[in-house]
Amino acid sequence: MLGALLLTTVLPPMLAAQDSGSDHLDTGAQKMMKPGDAAFALKAAQGGIAEVKLGQLALKRASHSDVRTFGQRMVDDHSKANERLKAAAAKGGMTLPATMNANDQALYDKLSHLSGAAFDRAYTRAMVKDHEEDIKEFQREAANGTNSDIRAFAEAALPILQEHLEMAKSAERKASAGGS
């Protein structure tokens, strides 16, 4: 009987306290940054890390010079953008992750087993798709974001992402056509 009393009166409040604490583990930004801005910053940070790592992989595995040039551009531009986003998020009380998400890690793992023309085609195809999606998300944040620093980051990054998309499309065409 006492055991049942403990289970029904003490355990639920303890679990509730644990649950409320786990919500706070999110990023610490919930009090200072609205969920939409925080979700955008989180996804942009993970995507930026992936762009750098995938660009580094392209420098090692690509055979086409345009694909290597694009990879270097991803490393350079996204490294700078990652630092700007980190600073903007910190102003909003948010600490960003230092790793890419599971989908990007799976893509990295897949591409790391390819080289030469096969790598070039798969990497550029993935970069075209990724940058098309990124542009939509950055446009949405630039138009609807409520955190001025995160919104300004999205606005400033848009022209660079659009340039990356054009570069990725060009590299994809050349990689698909063959040659170096």
C-alpha positions as a printed NumPy array, in Angstrom:
array([[  0.   ,   0.   ,   0.   ],
       [  2.791,   2.419,   0.887],
       [  4.536,   1.477,  -2.378],
       [  1.399,   2.321,  -4.343],
       [  1.104,   5.613,  -2.489],
       [  4.7  ,   6.495,  -3.381],
       [  4.118,   5.608,  -7.027],
       [  1.002,   7.747,  -7.296],
       [  2.022,  10.773,  -5.209],
       [  5.798,  11.14 ,  -5.257],
       [  6.883,   9.723,  -8.609],
       [  4.69 ,  11.865, -10.907],
       [  5.992,  15.196,  -9.517],
       [  9.563,  13.881,  -9.767],
       [  9.02 ,  12.924, -13.402],
       [  7.408,  16.266, -14.117],
       [ 10.426,  18.014, -12.622],
       [ 12.713,  15.938, -14.811],
       [ 10.597,  16.697, -17.881],
       [ 10.636,  20.435, -17.278],
       [ 14.392,  20.292, -16.79 ],
       [ 14.893,  18.461, -20.068],
       [ 13.02 ,  21.195, -21.914],
       [ 15.552,  23.66 , -20.591],
       [ 18.41 ,  21.578, -21.982],
       [ 17.216,  22.414, -25.491],
       [ 19.684,  25.256, -26.14 ],
       [ 19.025,  27.729, -23.391],
       [ 17.545,  30.068, -25.965],
       [ 13.863,  29.522, -25.298],
       [ 13.576,  32.523, -22.985],
       [ 15.497,  34.874, -25.244],
       [ 14.856,  33.657, -28.782],
       [ 11.537,  32.616, -30.286],
       [ 11.278,  28.952, -31.306],
       [ 11.149,  29.679, -35.049],
       [ 14.35 ,  31.72 , -34.959],
       [ 16.061,  29.155, -32.738],
       [ 15.039,  26.293, -35.045],
       [ 16.332,  28.194, -38.068],
       [ 19.642,  28.972, -36.325],
       [ 20.057,  25.348, -35.264],
       [ 19.407,  24.013, -38.758],
       [ 21.572,  26.689, -40.405],
       [ 24.446,  25.921, -38.023],
       [ 24.304,  22.195, -38.67 ],
       [ 23.994,  22.805, -42.408],
       [ 26.925,  25.21 , -42.379],
       [ 29.115,  22.672, -40.627],
       [ 28.085,  20.07 , -43.203],
       [ 28.921,  22.433, -46.084],
       [ 32.437,  22.917, -44.713],
       [ 33.042,  19.202, -44.149],
       [ 31.589,  18.239, -47.523],
       [ 33.67 ,  20.953, -49.189],
       [ 36.791,  19.56 , -47.533],
       [ 35.826,  16.119, -48.818],
       [ 35.415,  17.555, -52.324],
       [ 38.955,  18.906, -52.16 ],
       [ 40.187,  15.365, -51.542],
       [ 37.867,  13.286, -53.741],
       [ 36.752,  15.411, -56.714],
       [ 38.342,  14.964, -60.107],
       [ 36.843,  17.97 , -61.913],
       [ 38.566,  21.295, -61.228],
       [ 35.219,  23.146, -61.033],
       [ 34.028,  20.745, -58.35 ],
       [ 37.229,  21.281, -56.346],
       [ 36.896,  25.056, -56.781],
       [ 33.29 ,  24.865, -55.584],
       [ 34.364,  22.734, -52.609],
       [ 36.949,  25.331, -51.612],
       [ 34.34 ,  28.061, -51.883],
       [ 32.04 ,  26.081, -49.571],
       [ 34.836,  25.774, -47.004],
       [ 35.711,  29.474, -47.168],
       [ 32.22 ,  31.   , -47.285],
       [ 30.512,  28.654, -44.839],
       [ 33.359,  28.883, -42.309],
       [ 32.857,  32.662, -42.241],
       [ 29.061,  32.337, -42.16 ],
       [ 29.246,  29.827, -39.316],
       [ 31.181,  32.348, -37.22 ],
       [ 28.68 ,  35.131, -37.984],
       [ 25.754,  32.868, -37.102],
       [ 27.456,  31.761, -33.898],
       [ 27.859,  35.401, -32.842],
       [ 24.25 ,  36.272, -33.744],
       [ 22.916,  33.274, -31.849],
       [ 25.054,  34.07 , -28.801],
       [ 23.479,  37.536, -28.664],
       [ 20.123,  35.775, -28.408],
       [ 21.38 ,  33.513, -25.638],
       [ 21.727,  30.423, -27.837],
       [ 24.694,  28.09 , -28.096],
       [ 24.851,  26.338, -31.445],
       [ 25.884,  22.73 , -32.035],
       [ 29.337,  21.896, -33.347],
       [ 28.254,  18.888, -35.412],
       [ 26.169,  18.248, -38.497],
       [ 22.816,  16.504, -38.306],
       [ 22.273,  12.784, -38.997],
       [ 21.109,  13.298, -42.597],
       [ 24.177,  15.35 , -43.474],
       [ 26.404,  12.808, -41.739],
       [ 24.805,  10.041, -43.825],
       [ 25.481,  12.036, -46.997],
       [ 29.075,  12.601, -45.908],
       [ 29.513,   8.892, -45.22 ],
       [ 28.051,   8.001, -48.618],
       [ 30.212,  10.5  , -50.485],
       [ 33.348,   9.497, -48.598],
       [ 33.202,   6.129, -50.382],
       [ 33.173,   7.757, -53.815],
       [ 35.905,   9.428, -55.818],
       [ 36.512,  10.924, -59.225],
       [ 33.599,  11.397, -61.6  ],
       [ 31.169,   9.432, -59.404],
       [ 31.962,  11.73 , -56.479],
       [ 31.669,  14.822, -58.683],
       [ 28.19 ,  13.888, -59.883],
       [ 26.844,  12.85 , -56.473],
       [ 28.343,  15.821, -54.621],
       [ 27.184,  18.482, -57.08 ],
       [ 23.698,  16.951, -57.305],
       [ 23.452,  17.031, -53.507],
       [ 24.732,  20.623, -53.371],
       [ 22.195,  21.843, -55.919],
       [ 19.348,  20.249, -53.965],
       [ 20.694,  21.48 , -50.634],
       [ 21.164,  25.069, -51.777],
       [ 17.687,  25.187, -53.323],
       [ 16.237,  24.154, -49.952],
       [ 18.53 ,  26.505, -48.017],
       [ 17.512,  29.498, -50.114],
       [ 13.828,  28.863, -49.327],
       [ 14.541,  28.584, -45.604],
       [ 16.754,  31.689, -45.548],
       [ 14.135,  33.661, -47.5  ],
       [ 11.495,  32.596, -44.977],
       [ 13.684,  33.655, -42.039],
       [ 14.634,  36.949, -43.727],
       [ 10.944,  37.73 , -44.253],
       [  9.457,  36.376, -41.008],
       [ 12.237,  36.161, -38.426],
       [ 11.619,  37.956, -35.154],
       [ 15.193,  38.018, -33.841],
       [ 16.863,  40.948, -35.569],
       [ 20.364,  39.423, -35.49 ],
       [ 19.275,  36.061, -36.897],
       [ 17.088,  37.772, -39.505],
       [ 20.01 ,  40.011, -40.547],
       [ 22.243,  36.944, -40.835],
       [ 19.699,  35.279, -43.136],
       [ 19.347,  38.422, -45.262],
       [ 23.112,  38.795, -45.649],
       [ 23.611,  35.109, -46.473],
       [ 20.941,  34.934, -49.195],
       [ 22.963,  36.448, -52.072],
       [ 25.906,  34.183, -51.216],
       [ 23.675,  31.1  , -51.157],
       [ 22.177,  32.102, -54.508],
       [ 25.692,  32.419, -55.933],
       [ 26.546,  29.001, -54.485],
       [ 23.495,  27.519, -56.178],
       [ 24.59 ,  28.867, -59.557],
       [ 28.114,  27.565, -58.987],
       [ 26.761,  24.149, -57.969],
       [ 24.551,  23.973, -61.067],
       [ 27.466,  24.893, -63.299],
       [ 29.766,  22.352, -61.644],
       [ 27.032,  19.724, -61.9  ],
       [ 26.63 ,  20.347, -65.643],
       [ 30.377,  20.107, -66.207],
       [ 30.755,  17.034, -63.979],
       [ 27.897,  15.305, -65.797],
       [ 29.423,  16.13 , -69.176],
       [ 32.759,  14.594, -68.124],
       [ 36.221,  15.969, -68.588],
       [ 38.2  ,  18.091, -66.145]])
